[in-house]
Short mmCIF file of C-alpha atoms in Angstrom, two decimals:
data_model
loop_
_atom_site.label_atom_id
_atom_site.label_comp_id
_atom_site.label_asym_id
_atom_site.label_seq_id
_atom_site.Cartn_x
_atom_site.Cartn_y
_atom_site.Cartn_z
CA MET A 1 61.58 -19.53 -29.45
CA ASP A 2 58.72 -18.59 -31.70
CA PRO A 3 55.26 -19.66 -30.54
CA GLY A 4 54.79 -21.90 -33.57
CA GLY A 5 58.00 -23.79 -32.81
CA ALA A 6 56.94 -24.26 -29.19
CA GLY A 7 53.67 -25.70 -30.41
CA VAL A 8 55.48 -28.29 -32.53
CA ILE A 9 57.71 -29.31 -29.63
CA VAL A 10 54.71 -29.72 -27.34
CA ILE A 11 52.97 -31.89 -29.91
CA SER A 12 56.01 -34.16 -30.28
CA ASP A 13 56.22 -34.38 -26.46
CA THR A 14 52.59 -35.42 -26.46
CA TRP A 15 53.27 -38.13 -29.00
CA ASP A 16 56.25 -39.38 -26.99
CA TYR A 17 54.14 -39.56 -23.85
CA LEU A 18 51.33 -41.42 -25.59
CA THR A 19 53.62 -43.98 -27.24
CA ASP A 20 55.67 -44.78 -24.13
CA PRO A 21 54.16 -47.99 -22.67
CA ALA A 22 55.47 -47.06 -19.20
CA ASN A 23 52.93 -44.25 -19.07
CA TRP A 24 50.05 -46.66 -19.60
CA THR A 25 50.89 -49.44 -17.16
CA GLY A 26 51.28 -49.52 -13.39
CA ASP A 27 49.26 -48.02 -10.57
CA ASP A 28 49.61 -44.45 -11.82
CA GLY A 29 49.38 -45.51 -15.44
CA MET A 30 46.73 -44.17 -17.74
CA LEU A 31 45.03 -47.56 -18.12
CA HIS A 32 44.44 -47.81 -14.40
CA LEU A 33 43.18 -44.22 -14.24
CA LEU A 34 40.97 -44.83 -17.27
CA VAL A 35 39.33 -47.86 -15.67
CA GLN A 36 38.95 -45.89 -12.45
CA GLN A 37 37.22 -43.02 -14.20
CA LEU A 38 34.94 -45.34 -16.18
CA LEU A 39 34.00 -47.08 -12.95
CA LEU A 40 33.27 -43.74 -11.27
CA SER A 41 31.17 -42.52 -14.18
CA PHE A 42 29.22 -45.76 -14.43
CA THR A 43 28.49 -45.87 -10.69
CA ALA A 44 27.35 -42.26 -10.63
CA LEU A 45 25.15 -42.79 -13.68
CA VAL A 46 23.43 -45.82 -12.15
CA VAL A 47 22.88 -44.05 -8.83
CA ALA A 48 21.53 -40.95 -10.57
CA ALA A 49 19.16 -43.05 -12.67
CA LEU A 50 17.94 -44.96 -9.60
CA ILE A 51 17.24 -41.71 -7.77
CA GLY A 52 16.13 -39.47 -10.62
CA LEU A 53 14.01 -41.72 -12.82
CA PRO A 54 11.42 -42.85 -10.23
CA ILE A 55 10.84 -39.25 -9.08
CA ALA A 56 10.67 -37.82 -12.59
CA LEU A 57 8.46 -40.60 -13.95
CA TRP A 58 6.07 -40.57 -11.00
CA LEU A 59 5.64 -36.79 -11.15
CA GLY A 60 5.23 -37.03 -14.91
CA HIS A 61 2.54 -39.67 -14.47
CA LEU A 62 0.68 -37.27 -12.19
CA GLY A 63 1.12 -34.55 -14.79
CA ARG A 64 3.38 -32.58 -12.47
CA GLY A 65 7.02 -31.69 -12.28
CA ASN A 66 7.19 -28.77 -14.69
CA LEU A 67 8.74 -26.50 -12.07
CA LEU A 68 11.05 -29.25 -10.86
CA ALA A 69 12.25 -30.02 -14.37
CA ILE A 70 13.00 -26.36 -15.15
CA ASN A 71 14.63 -25.54 -11.82
CA VAL A 72 16.77 -28.62 -11.65
CA SER A 73 18.36 -27.88 -15.00
CA ASN A 74 18.72 -24.16 -14.27
CA VAL A 75 20.47 -24.77 -10.98
CA GLY A 76 22.58 -27.51 -12.52
CA ARG A 77 23.76 -25.08 -15.15
CA ALA A 78 24.56 -22.14 -12.87
CA VAL A 79 26.52 -24.02 -10.18
CA PRO A 80 30.06 -24.68 -11.37
CA THR A 81 30.94 -28.39 -11.25
CA PHE A 82 34.32 -27.36 -10.01
CA ALA A 83 32.86 -25.43 -7.07
CA LEU A 84 30.67 -28.31 -5.93
CA LEU A 85 33.57 -30.75 -6.13
CA ALA A 86 35.71 -28.29 -4.18
CA PHE A 87 33.07 -28.08 -1.44
CA LEU A 88 32.74 -31.79 -1.00
CA VAL A 89 36.49 -32.27 -0.86
CA THR A 90 37.13 -29.42 1.57
CA ALA A 91 34.26 -30.27 3.90
CA ASP A 92 34.76 -32.58 6.89
CA TRP A 93 32.67 -35.17 5.11
CA PRO A 94 33.17 -36.77 2.55
CA GLY A 95 36.54 -35.04 2.20
CA THR A 96 39.41 -36.64 0.37
CA ALA A 97 39.19 -40.06 2.01
CA GLU A 98 39.99 -43.10 -0.12
CA PHE A 99 36.85 -44.90 -1.19
CA GLY A 100 37.32 -48.47 -2.30
CA PRO A 101 38.35 -48.85 -5.92
CA TYR A 102 37.33 -45.26 -6.60
CA GLY A 103 40.55 -43.83 -5.22
CA ARG A 104 41.31 -40.62 -3.37
CA ALA A 105 38.26 -38.43 -2.76
CA GLY A 106 36.23 -41.19 -4.39
CA LEU A 107 33.04 -40.63 -2.41
CA ALA A 108 33.12 -36.86 -2.90
CA THR A 109 33.55 -37.39 -6.63
CA ILE A 110 30.71 -39.90 -6.90
CA ILE A 111 28.36 -37.55 -5.04
CA ALA A 112 29.25 -34.64 -7.33
CA LEU A 113 28.94 -36.76 -10.48
CA THR A 114 25.57 -38.08 -9.37
CA LEU A 115 24.24 -34.60 -8.64
CA PHE A 116 25.30 -33.34 -12.06
CA ALA A 117 23.86 -36.38 -13.82
CA LEU A 118 20.44 -35.75 -12.28
CA PRO A 119 19.32 -32.66 -14.25
CA PRO A 120 19.35 -34.19 -17.76
CA ILE A 121 17.83 -37.45 -16.47
CA ILE A 122 15.04 -35.80 -14.46
CA THR A 123 14.19 -33.10 -16.99
CA ASN A 124 13.96 -35.38 -20.01
CA ALA A 125 12.13 -38.22 -18.27
CA ASN A 126 9.61 -35.85 -16.74
CA VAL A 127 8.95 -33.93 -19.95
CA GLY A 128 8.78 -37.22 -21.87
CA ILE A 129 5.96 -38.56 -19.73
CA ARG A 130 4.09 -35.27 -19.54
CA GLU A 131 4.20 -34.83 -23.30
CA VAL A 132 2.24 -38.02 -23.97
CA SER A 133 -0.85 -36.68 -25.67
CA PRO A 134 -4.01 -36.39 -23.59
CA ALA A 135 -5.96 -38.23 -26.29
CA VAL A 136 -3.76 -41.30 -25.84
CA ARG A 137 -4.22 -41.12 -22.07
CA GLN A 138 -7.98 -40.87 -22.46
CA ALA A 139 -7.95 -43.83 -24.80
CA ALA A 140 -6.07 -45.81 -22.16
CA ASP A 141 -8.60 -44.77 -19.52
CA GLY A 142 -11.42 -45.69 -21.87
CA MET A 143 -9.96 -49.15 -22.30
CA GLY A 144 -10.23 -49.57 -18.54
CA MET A 145 -6.53 -49.50 -17.80
CA SER A 146 -5.51 -48.94 -14.20
CA GLY A 147 -3.12 -46.11 -13.35
CA TRP A 148 -0.20 -48.51 -13.25
CA GLN A 149 -1.14 -50.19 -16.54
CA LYS A 150 -1.50 -46.82 -18.19
CA PHE A 151 1.95 -45.84 -16.96
CA ALA A 152 3.73 -49.08 -17.85
CA ARG A 153 2.05 -49.87 -21.16
CA VAL A 154 1.30 -46.44 -22.59
CA GLU A 155 3.26 -43.59 -21.06
CA LEU A 156 6.57 -45.32 -20.47
CA PRO A 157 7.00 -46.72 -24.00
CA LEU A 158 5.98 -43.41 -25.55
CA ALA A 159 8.38 -41.46 -23.34
CA ALA A 160 11.23 -43.91 -23.89
CA SER A 161 12.94 -41.77 -26.54
CA LEU A 162 13.32 -38.79 -24.24
CA ILE A 163 14.20 -40.91 -21.20
CA LEU A 164 17.01 -42.53 -23.17
CA LEU A 165 18.15 -39.15 -24.48
CA GLY A 166 18.38 -37.87 -20.92
CA LEU A 167 20.53 -40.83 -19.93
CA ARG A 168 22.77 -40.27 -22.94
CA LEU A 169 23.27 -36.61 -22.09
CA ALA A 170 24.04 -37.67 -18.54
CA VAL A 171 26.81 -39.95 -19.80
CA VAL A 172 28.56 -36.99 -21.45
CA GLN A 173 28.01 -34.82 -18.40
CA VAL A 174 29.33 -37.41 -15.98
CA TRP A 175 32.47 -38.10 -17.99
CA ALA A 176 33.25 -34.39 -18.19
CA THR A 177 32.67 -33.86 -14.48
CA ALA A 178 34.77 -36.89 -13.60
CA THR A 179 37.65 -35.31 -15.50
CA ILE A 180 37.30 -32.05 -13.60
CA ALA A 181 37.55 -34.03 -10.34
CA ALA A 182 41.32 -34.02 -10.84
CA LEU A 183 41.38 -30.25 -10.31
CA VAL A 184 40.40 -30.89 -6.71
CA ALA A 185 42.75 -33.83 -6.26
CA GLY A 186 40.13 -36.40 -7.05
CA PRO A 187 40.73 -39.67 -8.88
CA GLY A 188 40.71 -40.40 -12.61
CA LEU A 189 42.40 -39.50 -15.86
CA GLY A 190 42.16 -35.77 -15.25
CA ASN A 191 45.18 -36.27 -12.98
CA VAL A 192 47.39 -36.82 -16.01
CA ILE A 193 46.26 -33.43 -17.30
CA THR A 194 46.56 -31.47 -14.07
CA GLU A 195 49.88 -33.05 -13.15
CA GLY A 196 51.28 -32.22 -16.56
CA PHE A 197 50.22 -28.60 -16.22
CA TYR A 198 51.37 -28.12 -12.64
CA ARG A 199 54.79 -29.48 -13.51
CA THR A 200 54.86 -27.53 -16.78
CA ASN A 201 55.16 -30.85 -18.60
CA TYR A 202 52.69 -29.79 -21.27
CA GLY A 203 53.32 -32.86 -23.40
CA GLN A 204 51.90 -35.02 -20.61
CA GLY A 205 48.99 -32.65 -19.98
CA ILE A 206 47.99 -32.69 -23.63
CA ALA A 207 48.43 -36.46 -23.86
CA GLY A 208 45.97 -36.88 -20.99
CA ALA A 209 43.58 -34.50 -22.72
CA VAL A 210 43.77 -36.50 -25.95
CA VAL A 211 42.88 -39.74 -24.14
CA VAL A 212 40.02 -38.08 -22.24
CA ALA A 213 38.65 -36.50 -25.41
CA VAL A 214 38.85 -39.71 -27.44
CA VAL A 215 37.10 -41.71 -24.72
CA ALA A 216 34.44 -38.99 -24.48
CA LEU A 217 33.72 -39.24 -28.20
CA VAL A 218 33.64 -43.05 -28.06
CA LEU A 219 31.24 -42.96 -25.09
CA GLU A 220 29.01 -40.50 -26.92
CA VAL A 221 28.89 -42.69 -30.03
CA LEU A 222 28.18 -45.81 -27.93
CA ALA A 223 25.48 -43.98 -25.99
CA ALA A 224 23.91 -42.77 -29.23
CA LEU A 225 23.93 -46.32 -30.60
CA ALA A 226 22.44 -47.70 -27.38
CA GLN A 227 19.78 -45.04 -27.50
CA ARG A 228 18.86 -46.02 -31.04
CA VAL A 229 18.81 -49.76 -30.30
CA LEU A 230 16.80 -49.49 -27.08
CA ASP A 231 14.26 -46.98 -28.32
CA PRO A 232 10.97 -48.84 -28.94
CA ASN A 233 9.54 -45.98 -30.98
CA PRO A 234 10.16 -45.80 -34.69
CA ARG A 235 12.47 -42.94 -35.49
CA ALA A 236 10.29 -40.00 -36.33
CA PRO A 237 10.82 -39.07 -39.93
CA ARG A 238 12.22 -35.58 -40.01
CA THR A 239 10.56 -34.49 -43.15
CA LYS A 240 11.27 -30.80 -43.10
CA ARG A 241 14.94 -31.03 -42.22
CA ARG A 242 17.50 -33.09 -43.92
CA ARG A 243 19.60 -35.05 -41.50
CA GLY A 244 22.31 -37.50 -42.35
CA MET A 245 23.09 -40.57 -40.30
CA SER A 246 25.39 -38.70 -37.99
CA ALA A 247 26.66 -40.39 -34.87
CA VAL A 248 25.13 -37.60 -32.87
CA PRO A 249 21.46 -37.27 -33.67
CA PRO A 250 19.97 -33.85 -33.13
CA MET A 251 18.78 -33.05 -29.66
CA VAL A 252 15.15 -32.32 -29.11
CA THR A 253 14.65 -28.71 -28.18
CA GLU A 254 13.70 -27.54 -24.72
CA ALA A 255 13.64 -30.89 -22.98
CA ALA A 256 17.01 -31.93 -24.22
CA GLU A 257 19.22 -29.21 -22.97
CA PRO A 258 22.78 -30.27 -23.54
CA PRO A 259 24.78 -30.88 -20.42
CA ARG A 260 27.53 -28.65 -19.23
CA PRO A 261 30.95 -30.08 -19.97
CA MET B 1 40.42 1.48 23.63
CA THR B 2 42.78 0.26 20.96
CA LEU B 3 44.29 -2.07 23.48
CA LEU B 4 40.87 -3.52 24.23
CA ALA B 5 40.15 -4.07 20.57
CA ALA B 6 43.53 -5.70 20.06
CA SER B 7 43.06 -8.08 22.96
CA ALA B 8 39.58 -8.94 21.76
CA ALA B 9 41.02 -9.78 18.37
CA ALA B 10 43.70 -11.89 19.98
CA ALA B 11 41.18 -13.78 22.06
CA GLU B 12 38.97 -14.40 19.09
CA PRO B 13 40.95 -15.40 15.99
CA SER B 14 39.55 -14.10 12.72
CA CYS B 15 36.96 -16.35 11.18
CA TYR B 16 39.27 -17.39 8.38
CA SER B 17 42.21 -18.42 10.52
CA ARG B 18 43.45 -21.99 10.26
CA LEU B 19 41.90 -22.78 13.64
CA THR B 20 38.32 -21.91 12.82
CA ASN B 21 38.34 -22.03 9.01
CA GLU B 22 34.71 -21.02 8.75
CA TRP B 23 32.77 -21.26 5.48
CA PHE B 24 31.27 -17.79 5.73
CA CYS B 25 33.55 -15.00 6.80
CA GLY B 26 32.97 -11.28 6.35
CA GLN B 27 36.47 -10.54 7.58
CA TYR B 28 37.93 -12.47 4.65
CA VAL B 29 35.90 -10.49 2.15
CA ARG B 30 37.14 -7.22 3.70
CA ASP B 31 40.78 -8.26 3.96
CA TYR B 32 41.04 -9.76 0.49
CA GLN B 33 38.76 -7.28 -1.25
CA GLN B 34 41.34 -6.44 -3.93
CA GLU B 35 42.03 -10.08 -4.80
CA ILE B 36 38.33 -10.90 -4.99
CA THR B 37 37.61 -7.86 -7.15
CA ASP B 38 40.43 -8.72 -9.56
CA ALA B 39 39.25 -12.33 -9.88
CA THR B 40 35.67 -11.19 -10.47
CA ILE B 41 36.75 -8.74 -13.17
CA GLN B 42 38.80 -11.45 -14.88
CA HIS B 43 35.83 -13.79 -14.65
CA LEU B 44 33.47 -11.24 -16.19
CA GLY B 45 35.98 -10.38 -18.90
CA ILE B 46 36.56 -14.00 -19.95
CA THR B 47 32.85 -14.84 -19.89
CA ILE B 48 31.81 -11.81 -21.92
CA ALA B 49 34.62 -12.25 -24.44
CA ALA B 50 33.76 -15.94 -24.88
CA VAL B 51 30.05 -15.37 -25.38
CA VAL B 52 30.62 -12.48 -27.81
CA LEU B 53 33.12 -14.56 -29.78
CA GLY B 54 30.68 -17.48 -29.72
CA VAL B 55 27.89 -15.32 -31.12
CA LEU B 56 30.20 -13.90 -33.80
CA ILE B 57 31.14 -17.41 -34.97
CA ALA B 58 27.71 -18.94 -34.50
CA PHE B 59 25.79 -16.38 -36.54
CA PRO B 60 27.51 -16.93 -39.90
CA LEU B 61 27.51 -20.69 -39.25
CA ALA B 62 23.76 -20.65 -38.64
CA LEU B 63 23.23 -18.66 -41.85
CA ILE B 64 25.38 -21.10 -43.84
CA ALA B 65 23.59 -24.10 -42.32
CA ARG B 66 20.24 -22.59 -43.23
CA ARG B 67 21.31 -21.73 -46.73
CA LEU B 68 23.01 -25.04 -47.46
CA PRO B 69 21.12 -27.88 -45.75
CA ARG B 70 23.84 -30.24 -46.95
CA LEU B 71 26.29 -28.57 -44.56
CA GLU B 72 23.84 -28.40 -41.67
CA THR B 73 24.53 -31.93 -40.43
CA GLY B 74 28.25 -31.32 -40.61
CA ILE B 75 28.13 -28.01 -38.74
CA LEU B 76 25.80 -29.24 -36.01
CA GLY B 77 27.66 -32.53 -35.74
CA THR B 78 31.03 -30.83 -35.33
CA ALA B 79 29.66 -28.41 -32.75
CA THR B 80 28.13 -31.29 -30.79
CA ALA B 81 31.35 -33.29 -30.99
CA ILE B 82 33.27 -30.35 -29.50
CA TYR B 83 30.65 -30.15 -26.79
CA THR B 84 31.28 -33.79 -25.95
CA ILE B 85 34.92 -33.14 -25.10
CA PRO B 86 35.28 -32.37 -21.38
CA SER B 87 36.33 -28.80 -20.63
CA LEU B 88 39.41 -29.93 -18.74
CA ALA B 89 40.56 -31.77 -21.87
CA LEU B 90 39.68 -29.07 -24.40
CA LEU B 91 41.85 -26.46 -22.68
CA PRO B 92 45.10 -28.48 -23.01
CA LEU B 93 44.22 -29.29 -26.62
CA MET B 94 44.21 -25.55 -27.37
CA VAL B 95 47.51 -24.88 -25.64
CA PRO B 96 49.86 -25.79 -28.54
CA PHE B 97 48.11 -23.13 -30.62
CA THR B 98 47.38 -20.35 -28.17
CA GLY B 99 49.75 -21.03 -25.26
CA ILE B 100 49.03 -20.47 -21.58
CA SER B 101 46.87 -17.40 -21.92
CA ALA B 102 43.41 -16.01 -21.40
CA THR B 103 42.91 -16.45 -25.16
CA THR B 104 43.00 -20.23 -24.69
CA VAL B 105 40.17 -20.10 -22.18
CA VAL B 106 38.12 -17.63 -24.22
CA ILE B 107 38.37 -19.71 -27.41
CA ALA B 108 37.57 -22.98 -25.63
CA LEU B 109 34.52 -21.47 -23.93
CA ALA B 110 33.36 -19.87 -27.18
CA LEU B 111 33.53 -23.29 -28.86
CA TYR B 112 31.29 -24.72 -26.12
CA ALA B 113 28.82 -21.89 -26.51
CA LEU B 114 28.65 -22.60 -30.26
CA THR B 115 26.53 -25.75 -29.92
CA VAL B 116 23.70 -24.04 -28.10
CA LEU B 117 23.99 -20.78 -30.06
CA VAL B 118 23.99 -22.28 -33.57
CA ARG B 119 21.04 -24.51 -32.70
CA SER B 120 18.99 -21.71 -31.22
CA MET B 121 19.75 -19.36 -34.12
CA LEU B 122 18.67 -22.02 -36.61
CA GLU B 123 15.51 -22.81 -34.65
CA GLY B 124 14.77 -19.12 -34.27
CA LEU B 125 15.16 -18.31 -37.96
CA ARG B 126 13.03 -21.34 -38.83
CA SER B 127 10.29 -20.22 -36.46
CA VAL B 128 9.63 -17.17 -38.64
CA PRO B 129 6.33 -17.85 -40.44
CA SER B 130 6.86 -18.21 -44.19
CA GLY B 131 3.89 -15.91 -44.78
CA VAL B 132 5.71 -13.07 -43.05
CA ARG B 133 8.81 -13.74 -45.12
CA GLU B 134 6.83 -13.72 -48.35
CA SER B 135 5.00 -10.50 -47.55
CA ALA B 136 8.32 -8.82 -46.77
CA ARG B 137 9.68 -9.99 -50.10
CA GLY B 138 6.53 -8.75 -51.77
CA MET B 139 7.10 -5.36 -50.18
CA GLY B 140 10.48 -5.28 -51.88
CA TYR B 141 12.76 -6.33 -49.04
CA GLY B 142 16.12 -7.64 -50.25
CA ALA B 143 17.84 -10.60 -48.61
CA THR B 144 19.88 -8.51 -46.15
CA ARG B 145 17.07 -6.22 -45.08
CA LEU B 146 14.77 -9.22 -44.81
CA LEU B 147 17.23 -10.91 -42.48
CA PHE B 148 18.00 -7.97 -40.22
CA LEU B 149 14.66 -6.16 -40.20
CA VAL B 150 12.18 -9.01 -40.34
CA GLU B 151 13.62 -12.42 -39.61
CA LEU B 152 16.07 -11.62 -36.80
CA PRO B 153 13.61 -9.58 -34.72
CA LEU B 154 11.02 -12.35 -34.99
CA ALA B 155 13.63 -15.01 -34.19
CA LEU B 156 14.86 -13.04 -31.19
CA PRO B 157 12.91 -14.84 -28.42
CA VAL B 158 14.29 -18.25 -29.44
CA ILE B 159 17.80 -16.90 -29.99
CA MET B 160 17.76 -15.12 -26.63
CA ALA B 161 16.69 -18.33 -24.89
CA GLY B 162 19.76 -20.00 -26.37
CA LEU B 163 21.93 -17.05 -25.38
CA ARG B 164 20.75 -17.38 -21.77
CA VAL B 165 21.67 -21.05 -21.64
CA ALA B 166 25.04 -20.39 -23.28
CA THR B 167 25.89 -17.45 -21.02
CA VAL B 168 24.92 -19.08 -17.76
CA SER B 169 26.92 -22.21 -18.55
CA THR B 170 29.89 -20.13 -19.70
CA VAL B 171 29.96 -18.32 -16.36
CA ALA B 172 30.17 -21.67 -14.57
CA LEU B 173 32.67 -23.13 -17.03
CA THR B 174 35.08 -20.22 -16.76
CA THR B 175 36.18 -21.63 -13.40
CA VAL B 176 37.84 -24.58 -15.15
CA GLY B 177 40.20 -22.07 -16.77
CA SER B 178 42.11 -22.16 -13.50
CA LEU B 179 44.01 -25.07 -15.07
CA VAL B 180 45.95 -22.48 -17.07
CA SER B 181 45.65 -19.87 -14.27
CA TYR B 182 42.99 -17.88 -16.14
CA GLY B 183 39.87 -19.05 -14.41
CA GLY B 184 38.66 -15.82 -12.79
CA LEU B 185 36.93 -16.87 -9.59
CA GLY B 186 37.98 -20.43 -10.39
CA ASN B 187 41.52 -19.45 -9.42
CA LEU B 188 40.24 -18.61 -5.95
CA ILE B 189 38.30 -21.88 -5.76
CA LYS B 190 41.39 -23.83 -6.72
CA ASP B 191 43.49 -21.97 -4.19
CA GLY B 192 40.77 -22.59 -1.61
CA VAL B 193 41.05 -26.32 -2.22
CA THR B 194 44.83 -26.55 -2.21
CA SER B 195 45.24 -24.44 0.93
CA ASN B 196 42.06 -25.75 2.59
CA PHE B 197 40.68 -22.21 2.83
CA ARG B 198 36.91 -22.53 3.18
CA ALA B 199 35.96 -18.85 3.25
CA GLU B 200 37.79 -18.24 -0.03
CA LEU B 201 36.15 -21.22 -1.67
CA MET B 202 32.67 -20.30 -0.48
CA THR B 203 32.95 -16.61 -1.38
CA ALA B 204 34.20 -17.36 -4.90
CA SER B 205 31.50 -19.98 -5.51
CA ILE B 206 28.71 -17.70 -4.35
CA LEU B 207 30.03 -14.90 -6.56
CA CYS B 208 30.04 -17.32 -9.52
CA VAL B 209 26.38 -18.20 -9.05
CA LEU B 210 25.50 -14.53 -8.50
CA ILE B 211 27.21 -13.56 -11.76
CA ALA B 212 25.29 -16.29 -13.58
CA VAL B 213 21.98 -15.07 -12.17
CA LEU B 214 22.88 -11.45 -12.93
CA PHE B 215 23.65 -12.21 -16.58
CA ASP B 216 20.46 -14.23 -16.87
CA VAL B 217 18.38 -11.33 -15.57
CA LEU B 218 20.22 -8.85 -17.83
CA ILE B 219 19.52 -10.94 -20.92
CA VAL B 220 15.85 -11.32 -20.04
CA PHE B 221 15.68 -7.55 -19.55
CA ALA B 222 17.45 -6.91 -22.85
CA GLN B 223 14.97 -9.17 -24.58
CA TRP B 224 12.11 -7.28 -22.97
CA LEU B 225 13.57 -4.03 -24.29
CA LEU B 226 14.26 -5.42 -27.75
CA THR B 227 10.89 -7.03 -28.36
CA PRO B 228 8.30 -4.41 -27.43
CA TRP B 229 5.67 -6.09 -29.63
CA THR B 230 5.50 -9.19 -27.43
CA ARG B 231 4.48 -7.08 -24.44
CA GLY B 232 1.28 -5.74 -25.94
CA VAL B 233 0.11 -9.20 -26.94
CA ARG B 234 0.34 -10.60 -23.45
CA ALA B 235 -1.38 -7.69 -21.72
#
């Protein structure tokens, strides 16, 4: 069989898998796994924001956190997601225990997802607050604002763009990591992919990949829209560079390091 | 003497036996040296091939994007969209074209590296002061010589920063290649999970992070070598 022919067969297998309703319904169906993975991602994102934002914002308010912001993203980049997931699953705790609606190895997966959502959230929020210009801060002091007022009324609104960008990058990161969870027998849609590959049913594996990829793109577009709607700052006119209205606005350099898929 | 050693070994099972299953185990590293070395070499090979391929694709793309601003949004948008697709999903999507092979992993990883590389190359080239560019033109530099002798060297710090990010994340991402059995140290991590073998898992993970740090240091050193003019300024 020539490689090209094999490719065509695999693609038709993929189509067959995607169009068979039996593969979508039921406890092992893709719909259930999809909801499970969305639930996992959402939970991890909320937990990461609850942990990361207060720390990053407070340090930013004090004008600190430069080292933290750099190190957190460096470490987050160098440690393979896969390795961390593997650790948590193999360790005595949390292991592969069922965890409520999150499925097998649910707790281990949520912990890993949360840890990998932290770097973009912390780095961007911290840099966002610290980059508020000193002149604006002095003006706030001059108006007699207390530390809290200065933070809530001046720094936070001005940093909102970067804070939101961090959250958006975390969404992409979390979804990608949640998919990888299947490599270590975790829950979620990645199972469709790994199962297909382990049983050399490539049509199924690719079908799972298509669903995961489409959802990833939809999430990214939704996150970008949310970012635009929630951002209180007027969009900075990018005079020097021409940018169209793409669904994925350009990332700010330095602070907005893209996550690791 | 040998008898004593044998009985001691019998009394104390090796640290990677099923009974103890310790995380850190020197005995494992000695006994499985060959396997670990092979996995490390595969890991290095895939990472280097992916980054080199990424640079080779990113460079012309960055030049096109700079030359034709109309295409810039499209190029950056496509690269970012690819970046959005989880690694575990991108690998299967490549399989119909490249099969179950190391090529699949290398191409997928190179595509991920593209986003960071194209951006940093564009930023780097844009950071060259226009005055410098004009003086070079005034001195009779043609487009090619201007690019390679003036613009690229000046853009190097920004480009190298992007290369560091791309390389370090590629090292980590290579592990996911274990889906198609070409994941370098990722293969050992996967095996460690399926057979509940902690020493294997720990050793492979530590090696992964070490490789990432090593590459990072090498790139910083290369930049130091390549940009002698930045040293004098700081001193």
